[in-house]
Amino acid sequence: MKRPGQKLFSIFLGAILLAGGFAGCASNPEKTVHGNLLDDKVTTERVHAALNRASQTDFKQVQVSTGANGAVVLSGTVASPEIQKRAVQIALGVDRVKSLTDHLKVQKNRSPSQ
């Protein structure tokens, strides 16, 4: 027959082991890295989709990359400063974008002889 204190000790020990197991899962760096990589890919895809929905503007030469914690980088070329500004506005309006670095270049007008 178990003593009353032994049952309480067993419950207490079980709770500690269970809490430790959950804490171990939450602090698993591999899980966090893979989760962040997936989040970054989703953020990149959302920015691409938002740029593609802007039908009156051509963003085919705009590349999007996402780094840690929703830090988005736009690079490539656009036809005018207005289009550059529009691309930045669109990207900043996307959920999960926490910061943005604009490396877009405005394409210089070619002369007719080129």
mmCIF file of N, CA and C in Angstrom:
data_model
loop_
_atom_site.group_PDB
_atom_site.id
_atom_site.type_symbol
_atom_site.label_atom_id
_atom_site.label_comp_id
_atom_site.label_asym_id
_atom_site.label_seq_id
_atom_site.Cartn_x
_atom_site.Cartn_y
_atom_site.Cartn_z
ATOM 1 N N MET A 1 0.831 -1.182 0.000
ATOM 2 C CA MET A 1 0.000 0.000 0.000
ATOM 3 C C MET A 1 0.883 1.256 0.000
ATOM 4 N N LYS A 2 0.544 2.231 -0.864
ATOM 5 C CA LYS A 2 1.323 3.457 -0.977
ATOM 6 C C LYS A 2 0.961 4.407 0.152
ATOM 7 N N ARG A 3 1.950 5.131 0.579
ATOM 8 C CA ARG A 3 1.706 6.168 1.581
ATOM 9 C C ARG A 3 1.167 7.402 0.875
ATOM 10 N N PRO A 4 0.359 8.228 1.538
ATOM 11 C CA PRO A 4 -0.219 9.425 0.895
ATOM 12 C C PRO A 4 0.833 10.371 0.314
ATOM 13 N N GLY A 5 1.934 10.553 0.965
ATOM 14 C CA GLY A 5 2.988 11.450 0.472
ATOM 15 C C GLY A 5 3.647 10.922 -0.781
ATOM 16 N N GLN A 6 3.689 9.590 -0.935
ATOM 17 C CA GLN A 6 4.322 8.978 -2.103
ATOM 18 C C GLN A 6 3.520 9.279 -3.376
ATOM 19 N N LYS A 7 2.192 9.278 -3.275
ATOM 20 C CA LYS A 7 1.344 9.585 -4.443
ATOM 21 C C LYS A 7 1.542 11.038 -4.874
ATOM 22 N N LEU A 8 1.592 11.933 -3.894
ATOM 23 C CA LEU A 8 1.800 13.349 -4.194
ATOM 24 C C LEU A 8 3.172 13.556 -4.840
ATOM 25 N N PHE A 9 4.189 12.861 -4.335
ATOM 26 C CA PHE A 9 5.526 12.956 -4.904
ATOM 27 C C PHE A 9 5.539 12.472 -6.350
ATOM 28 N N SER A 10 4.825 11.385 -6.636
ATOM 29 C CA SER A 10 4.766 10.848 -7.994
ATOM 30 C C SER A 10 4.116 11.840 -8.955
ATOM 31 N N ILE A 11 3.064 12.476 -8.514
ATOM 32 C CA ILE A 11 2.396 13.485 -9.353
ATOM 33 C C ILE A 11 3.331 14.661 -9.599
ATOM 34 N N PHE A 12 4.006 15.126 -8.559
ATOM 35 C CA PHE A 12 4.934 16.244 -8.659
ATOM 36 C C PHE A 12 6.078 15.911 -9.619
ATOM 37 N N LEU A 13 6.646 14.721 -9.476
ATOM 38 C CA LEU A 13 7.741 14.300 -10.339
ATOM 39 C C LEU A 13 7.283 14.198 -11.803
ATOM 40 N N GLY A 14 6.096 13.661 -12.034
ATOM 41 C CA GLY A 14 5.549 13.567 -13.389
ATOM 42 C C GLY A 14 5.360 14.936 -14.024
ATOM 43 N N ALA A 15 4.876 15.902 -13.230
ATOM 44 C CA ALA A 15 4.665 17.260 -13.739
ATOM 45 C C ALA A 15 5.988 17.911 -14.117
ATOM 46 N N ILE A 16 7.021 17.691 -13.316
ATOM 47 C CA ILE A 16 8.336 18.270 -13.629
ATOM 48 C C ILE A 16 8.893 17.659 -14.912
ATOM 49 N N LEU A 17 8.783 16.349 -15.037
ATOM 50 C CA LEU A 17 9.287 15.700 -16.252
ATOM 51 C C LEU A 17 8.535 16.164 -17.490
ATOM 52 N N LEU A 18 7.226 16.321 -17.381
ATOM 53 C CA LEU A 18 6.416 16.782 -18.503
ATOM 54 C C LEU A 18 6.784 18.209 -18.898
ATOM 55 N N ALA A 19 6.924 19.079 -17.899
ATOM 56 C CA ALA A 19 7.297 20.476 -18.184
ATOM 57 C C ALA A 19 8.688 20.543 -18.801
ATOM 58 N N GLY A 20 9.612 19.729 -18.321
ATOM 59 C CA GLY A 20 10.963 19.701 -18.889
ATOM 60 C C GLY A 20 10.955 19.249 -20.340
ATOM 61 N N GLY A 21 10.092 18.301 -20.666
ATOM 62 C CA GLY A 21 9.984 17.841 -22.054
ATOM 63 C C GLY A 21 9.492 18.927 -22.970
ATOM 64 N N PHE A 22 8.495 19.699 -22.521
ATOM 65 C CA PHE A 22 7.986 20.798 -23.335
ATOM 66 C C PHE A 22 9.039 21.884 -23.490
ATOM 67 N N ALA A 23 9.755 22.176 -22.426
ATOM 68 C CA ALA A 23 10.795 23.203 -22.503
ATOM 69 C C ALA A 23 11.893 22.770 -23.463
ATOM 70 N N GLY A 24 12.231 21.501 -23.478
ATOM 71 C CA GLY A 24 13.250 21.001 -24.395
ATOM 72 C C GLY A 24 12.833 21.159 -25.842
ATOM 73 N N CYS A 25 11.561 20.931 -26.148
ATOM 74 C CA CYS A 25 11.076 21.094 -27.522
ATOM 75 C C CYS A 25 11.108 22.551 -27.938
ATOM 76 N N ALA A 26 10.738 23.439 -27.027
ATOM 77 C CA ALA A 26 10.666 24.862 -27.361
ATOM 78 C C ALA A 26 12.046 25.460 -27.584
ATOM 79 N N SER A 27 13.053 24.896 -26.931
ATOM 80 C CA SER A 27 14.378 25.486 -27.067
ATOM 81 C C SER A 27 15.245 24.752 -28.076
ATOM 82 N N ASN A 28 14.672 23.882 -28.869
ATOM 83 C CA ASN A 28 15.420 23.136 -29.867
ATOM 84 C C ASN A 28 15.857 24.087 -30.981
ATOM 85 N N PRO A 29 17.163 24.397 -31.078
ATOM 86 C CA PRO A 29 17.606 25.364 -32.088
ATOM 87 C C PRO A 29 17.356 24.894 -33.511
ATOM 88 N N GLU A 30 17.433 23.597 -33.762
ATOM 89 C CA GLU A 30 17.200 23.107 -35.114
ATOM 90 C C GLU A 30 15.770 23.391 -35.547
ATOM 91 N N LYS A 31 14.813 23.164 -34.655
ATOM 92 C CA LYS A 31 13.414 23.435 -34.966
ATOM 93 C C LYS A 31 13.221 24.927 -35.229
ATOM 94 N N THR A 32 13.864 25.764 -34.423
ATOM 95 C CA THR A 32 13.740 27.211 -34.594
ATOM 96 C C THR A 32 14.332 27.651 -35.932
ATOM 97 N N VAL A 33 15.491 27.128 -36.298
ATOM 98 C CA VAL A 33 16.126 27.506 -37.568
ATOM 99 C C VAL A 33 15.241 27.101 -38.738
ATOM 100 N N HIS A 34 14.739 25.861 -38.722
ATOM 101 C CA HIS A 34 13.886 25.422 -39.823
ATOM 102 C C HIS A 34 12.603 26.223 -39.870
ATOM 103 N N GLY A 35 12.048 26.552 -38.709
ATOM 104 C CA GLY A 35 10.840 27.373 -38.668
ATOM 105 C C GLY A 35 11.090 28.750 -39.245
ATOM 106 N N ASN A 36 12.237 29.347 -38.904
ATOM 107 C CA ASN A 36 12.572 30.666 -39.427
ATOM 108 C C ASN A 36 12.801 30.622 -40.931
ATOM 109 N N LEU A 37 13.456 29.566 -41.415
ATOM 110 C CA LEU A 37 13.676 29.451 -42.855
ATOM 111 C C LEU A 37 12.352 29.349 -43.597
ATOM 112 N N LEU A 38 11.421 28.606 -43.031
ATOM 113 C CA LEU A 38 10.097 28.488 -43.644
ATOM 114 C C LEU A 38 9.386 29.838 -43.612
ATOM 115 N N ASP A 39 9.460 30.541 -42.481
ATOM 116 C CA ASP A 39 8.853 31.869 -42.376
ATOM 117 C C ASP A 39 9.449 32.822 -43.406
ATOM 118 N N ASP A 40 10.770 32.767 -43.587
ATOM 119 C CA ASP A 40 11.432 33.642 -44.559
ATOM 120 C C ASP A 40 10.966 33.339 -45.976
ATOM 121 N N LYS A 41 10.827 32.069 -46.291
ATOM 122 C CA LYS A 41 10.358 31.674 -47.636
ATOM 123 C C LYS A 41 8.928 32.150 -47.856
ATOM 124 N N VAL A 42 8.077 32.000 -46.846
ATOM 125 C CA VAL A 42 6.688 32.463 -46.950
ATOM 126 C C VAL A 42 6.657 33.973 -47.150
ATOM 127 N N THR A 43 7.475 34.693 -46.412
ATOM 128 C CA THR A 43 7.519 36.153 -46.550
ATOM 129 C C THR A 43 7.956 36.540 -47.960
ATOM 130 N N THR A 44 8.984 35.880 -48.475
ATOM 131 C CA THR A 44 9.458 36.159 -49.839
ATOM 132 C C THR A 44 8.346 35.921 -50.849
ATOM 133 N N GLU A 45 7.649 34.796 -50.713
ATOM 134 C CA GLU A 45 6.562 34.469 -51.645
ATOM 135 C C GLU A 45 5.421 35.485 -51.548
ATOM 136 N N ARG A 46 5.127 35.955 -50.353
ATOM 137 C CA ARG A 46 4.054 36.954 -50.186
ATOM 138 C C ARG A 46 4.422 38.275 -50.847
ATOM 139 N N VAL A 47 5.678 38.679 -50.741
ATOM 140 C CA VAL A 47 6.113 39.927 -51.381
ATOM 141 C C VAL A 47 6.055 39.768 -52.900
ATOM 142 N N HIS A 48 6.530 38.625 -53.421
ATOM 143 C CA HIS A 48 6.440 38.366 -54.870
ATOM 144 C C HIS A 48 4.993 38.434 -55.332
ATOM 145 N N ALA A 49 4.100 37.800 -54.601
ATOM 146 C CA ALA A 49 2.683 37.788 -54.980
ATOM 147 C C ALA A 49 2.106 39.199 -54.969
ATOM 148 N N ALA A 50 2.451 39.981 -53.970
ATOM 149 C CA ALA A 50 1.945 41.359 -53.898
ATOM 150 C C ALA A 50 2.449 42.191 -55.070
ATOM 151 N N LEU A 51 3.709 42.020 -55.428
ATOM 152 C CA LEU A 51 4.255 42.751 -56.580
ATOM 153 C C LEU A 51 3.584 42.306 -57.878
ATOM 154 N N ASN A 52 3.314 41.020 -58.001
ATOM 155 C CA ASN A 52 2.653 40.515 -59.209
ATOM 156 C C ASN A 52 1.211 40.998 -59.327
ATOM 157 N N ARG A 53 0.561 41.244 -58.201
ATOM 158 C CA ARG A 53 -0.832 41.732 -58.229
ATOM 159 C C ARG A 53 -0.916 43.189 -58.681
ATOM 160 N N ALA A 54 0.165 43.913 -58.601
ATOM 161 C CA ALA A 54 0.183 45.313 -59.036
ATOM 162 C C ALA A 54 0.250 45.329 -60.559
ATOM 163 N N SER A 55 -0.874 45.107 -61.186
ATOM 164 C CA SER A 55 -0.939 44.830 -62.623
ATOM 165 C C SER A 55 -0.455 45.974 -63.512
ATOM 166 N N GLN A 56 -0.605 47.202 -63.072
ATOM 167 C CA GLN A 56 -0.219 48.303 -63.956
ATOM 168 C C GLN A 56 1.282 48.567 -63.952
ATOM 169 N N THR A 57 2.039 47.859 -63.124
ATOM 170 C CA THR A 57 3.473 48.077 -63.041
ATOM 171 C C THR A 57 4.206 46.767 -63.281
ATOM 172 N N ASP A 58 5.309 46.843 -63.992
ATOM 173 C CA ASP A 58 6.106 45.660 -64.296
ATOM 174 C C ASP A 58 7.240 45.523 -63.283
ATOM 175 N N PHE A 59 7.163 44.492 -62.455
ATOM 176 C CA PHE A 59 8.199 44.225 -61.459
ATOM 177 C C PHE A 59 8.974 42.946 -61.781
ATOM 178 N N LYS A 60 9.018 42.565 -63.072
ATOM 179 C CA LYS A 60 9.676 41.306 -63.445
ATOM 180 C C LYS A 60 11.172 41.315 -63.158
ATOM 181 N N GLN A 61 11.792 42.467 -63.122
ATOM 182 C CA GLN A 61 13.232 42.564 -62.874
ATOM 183 C C GLN A 61 13.565 42.792 -61.395
ATOM 184 N N VAL A 62 12.545 42.657 -60.526
ATOM 185 C CA VAL A 62 12.750 42.862 -59.092
ATOM 186 C C VAL A 62 12.927 41.505 -58.419
ATOM 187 N N GLN A 63 14.041 41.363 -57.699
ATOM 188 C CA GLN A 63 14.280 40.153 -56.912
ATOM 189 C C GLN A 63 13.993 40.459 -55.446
ATOM 190 N N VAL A 64 13.464 39.448 -54.759
ATOM 191 C CA VAL A 64 13.116 39.582 -53.351
ATOM 192 C C VAL A 64 13.847 38.505 -52.573
ATOM 193 N N SER A 65 14.480 38.907 -51.491
ATOM 194 C CA SER A 65 15.060 37.920 -50.576
ATOM 195 C C SER A 65 14.696 38.341 -49.160
ATOM 196 N N THR A 66 14.576 37.346 -48.295
ATOM 197 C CA THR A 66 14.199 37.613 -46.910
ATOM 198 C C THR A 66 15.246 37.004 -45.998
ATOM 199 N N GLY A 67 15.746 37.818 -45.089
ATOM 200 C CA GLY A 67 16.711 37.357 -44.100
ATOM 201 C C GLY A 67 16.026 37.116 -42.774
ATOM 202 N N ALA A 68 16.784 37.153 -41.729
ATOM 203 C CA ALA A 68 16.283 36.863 -40.389
ATOM 204 C C ALA A 68 15.222 37.865 -39.958
ATOM 205 N N ASN A 69 14.206 37.353 -39.303
ATOM 206 C CA ASN A 69 13.172 38.169 -38.673
ATOM 207 C C ASN A 69 12.440 39.097 -39.635
ATOM 208 N N GLY A 70 12.147 38.634 -40.825
ATOM 209 C CA GLY A 70 11.345 39.417 -41.760
ATOM 210 C C GLY A 70 12.054 40.588 -42.388
ATOM 211 N N ALA A 71 13.384 40.532 -42.460
ATOM 212 C CA ALA A 71 14.157 41.596 -43.099
ATOM 213 C C ALA A 71 14.212 41.318 -44.604
ATOM 214 N N VAL A 72 13.481 42.103 -45.372
ATOM 215 C CA VAL A 72 13.356 41.893 -46.819
ATOM 216 C C VAL A 72 14.330 42.805 -47.558
ATOM 217 N N VAL A 73 14.920 42.263 -48.628
ATOM 218 C CA VAL A 73 15.800 43.037 -49.499
ATOM 219 C C VAL A 73 15.227 42.989 -50.904
ATOM 220 N N LEU A 74 15.030 44.167 -51.493
ATOM 221 C CA LEU A 74 14.614 44.271 -52.895
ATOM 222 C C LEU A 74 15.841 44.640 -53.712
ATOM 223 N N SER A 75 16.049 43.929 -54.807
ATOM 224 C CA SER A 75 17.162 44.245 -55.693
ATOM 225 C C SER A 75 16.699 44.067 -57.131
ATOM 226 N N GLY A 76 17.531 44.510 -58.061
ATOM 227 C CA GLY A 76 17.171 44.433 -59.471
ATOM 228 C C GLY A 76 17.007 45.819 -60.053
ATOM 229 N N THR A 77 16.315 45.891 -61.191
ATOM 230 C CA THR A 77 16.137 47.174 -61.865
ATOM 231 C C THR A 77 14.665 47.475 -62.085
ATOM 232 N N VAL A 78 14.361 48.761 -62.076
ATOM 233 C CA VAL A 78 13.017 49.256 -62.373
ATOM 234 C C VAL A 78 13.140 50.406 -63.357
ATOM 235 N N ALA A 79 12.037 50.754 -63.994
ATOM 236 C CA ALA A 79 12.075 51.747 -65.068
ATOM 237 C C ALA A 79 12.139 53.196 -64.589
ATOM 238 N N SER A 80 11.682 53.469 -63.359
ATOM 239 C CA SER A 80 11.652 54.860 -62.901
ATOM 240 C C SER A 80 11.697 54.930 -61.376
ATOM 241 N N PRO A 81 12.022 56.114 -60.855
ATOM 242 C CA PRO A 81 12.009 56.278 -59.398
ATOM 243 C C PRO A 81 10.613 56.051 -58.795
ATOM 244 N N GLU A 82 9.574 56.383 -59.562
ATOM 245 C CA GLU A 82 8.208 56.173 -59.074
ATOM 246 C C GLU A 82 7.906 54.686 -58.892
ATOM 247 N N ILE A 83 8.371 53.882 -59.848
ATOM 248 C CA ILE A 83 8.160 52.431 -59.753
ATOM 249 C C ILE A 83 8.982 51.863 -58.600
ATOM 250 N N GLN A 84 10.165 52.396 -58.396
ATOM 251 C CA GLN A 84 10.990 51.970 -57.264
ATOM 252 C C GLN A 84 10.257 52.249 -55.951
ATOM 253 N N LYS A 85 9.728 53.445 -55.837
ATOM 254 C CA LYS A 85 8.994 53.828 -54.624
ATOM 255 C C LYS A 85 7.763 52.940 -54.424
ATOM 256 N N ARG A 86 7.077 52.640 -55.514
ATOM 257 C CA ARG A 86 5.876 51.784 -55.451
ATOM 258 C C ARG A 86 6.237 50.371 -54.990
ATOM 259 N N ALA A 87 7.339 49.823 -55.488
ATOM 260 C CA ALA A 87 7.774 48.482 -55.078
ATOM 261 C C ALA A 87 8.062 48.439 -53.581
ATOM 262 N N VAL A 88 8.715 49.465 -53.080
ATOM 263 C CA VAL A 88 9.012 49.548 -51.647
ATOM 264 C C VAL A 88 7.722 49.623 -50.841
ATOM 265 N N GLN A 89 6.777 50.471 -51.282
ATOM 266 C CA GLN A 89 5.495 50.597 -50.577
ATOM 267 C C GLN A 89 4.750 49.265 -50.545
ATOM 268 N N ILE A 90 4.717 48.580 -51.670
ATOM 269 C CA ILE A 90 4.016 47.288 -51.746
ATOM 270 C C ILE A 90 4.656 46.295 -50.785
ATOM 271 N N ALA A 91 5.981 46.196 -50.824
ATOM 272 C CA ALA A 91 6.674 45.238 -49.967
ATOM 273 C C ALA A 91 6.454 45.539 -48.488
ATOM 274 N N LEU A 92 6.513 46.811 -48.120
ATOM 275 C CA LEU A 92 6.307 47.180 -46.711
ATOM 276 C C LEU A 92 4.880 46.905 -46.247
ATOM 277 N N GLY A 93 3.942 46.818 -47.188
ATOM 278 C CA GLY A 93 2.555 46.533 -46.836
ATOM 279 C C GLY A 93 2.251 45.057 -46.637
ATOM 280 N N VAL A 94 3.242 44.198 -46.876
ATOM 281 C CA VAL A 94 3.040 42.760 -46.752
ATOM 282 C C VAL A 94 3.212 42.339 -45.297
ATOM 283 N N ASP A 95 2.287 41.498 -44.840
ATOM 284 C CA ASP A 95 2.368 40.947 -43.490
ATOM 285 C C ASP A 95 3.679 40.181 -43.343
ATOM 286 N N ARG A 96 4.303 40.246 -42.211
ATOM 287 C CA ARG A 96 5.567 39.589 -41.856
ATOM 288 C C ARG A 96 6.801 40.390 -42.258
ATOM 289 N N VAL A 97 6.666 41.419 -43.081
ATOM 290 C CA VAL A 97 7.830 42.236 -43.438
ATOM 291 C C VAL A 97 8.074 43.197 -42.275
ATOM 292 N N LYS A 98 9.217 43.003 -41.614
ATOM 293 C CA LYS A 98 9.555 43.821 -40.442
ATOM 294 C C LYS A 98 10.478 44.981 -40.803
ATOM 295 N N SER A 99 11.308 44.781 -41.818
ATOM 296 C CA SER A 99 12.194 45.851 -42.282
ATOM 297 C C SER A 99 12.474 45.618 -43.762
ATOM 298 N N LEU A 100 12.934 46.659 -44.426
ATOM 299 C CA LEU A 100 13.178 46.550 -45.860
ATOM 300 C C LEU A 100 14.435 47.311 -46.234
ATOM 301 N N THR A 101 15.265 46.668 -47.045
ATOM 302 C CA THR A 101 16.447 47.316 -47.615
ATOM 303 C C THR A 101 16.220 47.411 -49.118
ATOM 304 N N ASP A 102 16.334 48.618 -49.632
ATOM 305 C CA ASP A 102 16.076 48.873 -51.047
ATOM 306 C C ASP A 102 17.391 48.959 -51.810
ATOM 307 N N HIS A 103 17.665 47.922 -52.597
ATOM 308 C CA HIS A 103 18.841 47.917 -53.478
ATOM 309 C C HIS A 103 18.415 47.997 -54.943
ATOM 310 N N LEU A 104 17.215 48.510 -55.183
ATOM 311 C CA LEU A 104 16.721 48.634 -56.563
ATOM 312 C C LEU A 104 17.480 49.737 -57.285
ATOM 313 N N LYS A 105 17.743 49.498 -58.534
ATOM 314 C CA LYS A 105 18.404 50.489 -59.392
ATOM 315 C C LYS A 105 17.411 50.951 -60.442
ATOM 316 N N VAL A 106 17.414 52.243 -60.702
ATOM 317 C CA VAL A 106 16.567 52.789 -61.757
ATOM 318 C C VAL A 106 17.316 52.649 -63.072
ATOM 319 N N GLN A 107 16.658 52.011 -64.031
ATOM 320 C CA GLN A 107 17.264 51.763 -65.337
ATOM 321 C C GLN A 107 17.447 53.085 -66.063
ATOM 322 N N LYS A 108 18.622 53.298 -66.549
ATOM 323 C CA LYS A 108 18.899 54.531 -67.298
ATOM 324 C C LYS A 108 18.245 54.425 -68.664
ATOM 325 N N ASN A 109 17.711 55.545 -69.144
ATOM 326 C CA ASN A 109 17.107 55.562 -70.471
ATOM 327 C C ASN A 109 18.172 55.340 -71.524
ATOM 328 N N ARG A 110 17.880 54.461 -72.440
ATOM 329 C CA ARG A 110 18.800 54.206 -73.545
ATOM 330 C C ARG A 110 18.560 55.211 -74.658
ATOM 331 N N SER A 111 19.610 55.623 -75.265
ATOM 332 C CA SER A 111 19.448 56.517 -76.397
ATOM 333 C C SER A 111 18.994 55.702 -77.602
ATOM 334 N N PRO A 112 18.283 56.322 -78.548
ATOM 335 C CA PRO A 112 17.777 55.600 -79.718
ATOM 336 C C PRO A 112 18.860 54.906 -80.522
ATOM 337 N N SER A 113 20.102 55.365 -80.465
ATOM 338 C CA SER A 113 21.158 54.760 -81.257
ATOM 339 C C SER A 113 21.678 53.454 -80.671
ATOM 340 N N GLN A 114 21.284 53.109 -79.422
ATOM 341 C CA GLN A 114 21.778 51.888 -78.813
ATOM 342 C C GLN A 114 20.931 50.714 -79.110
#
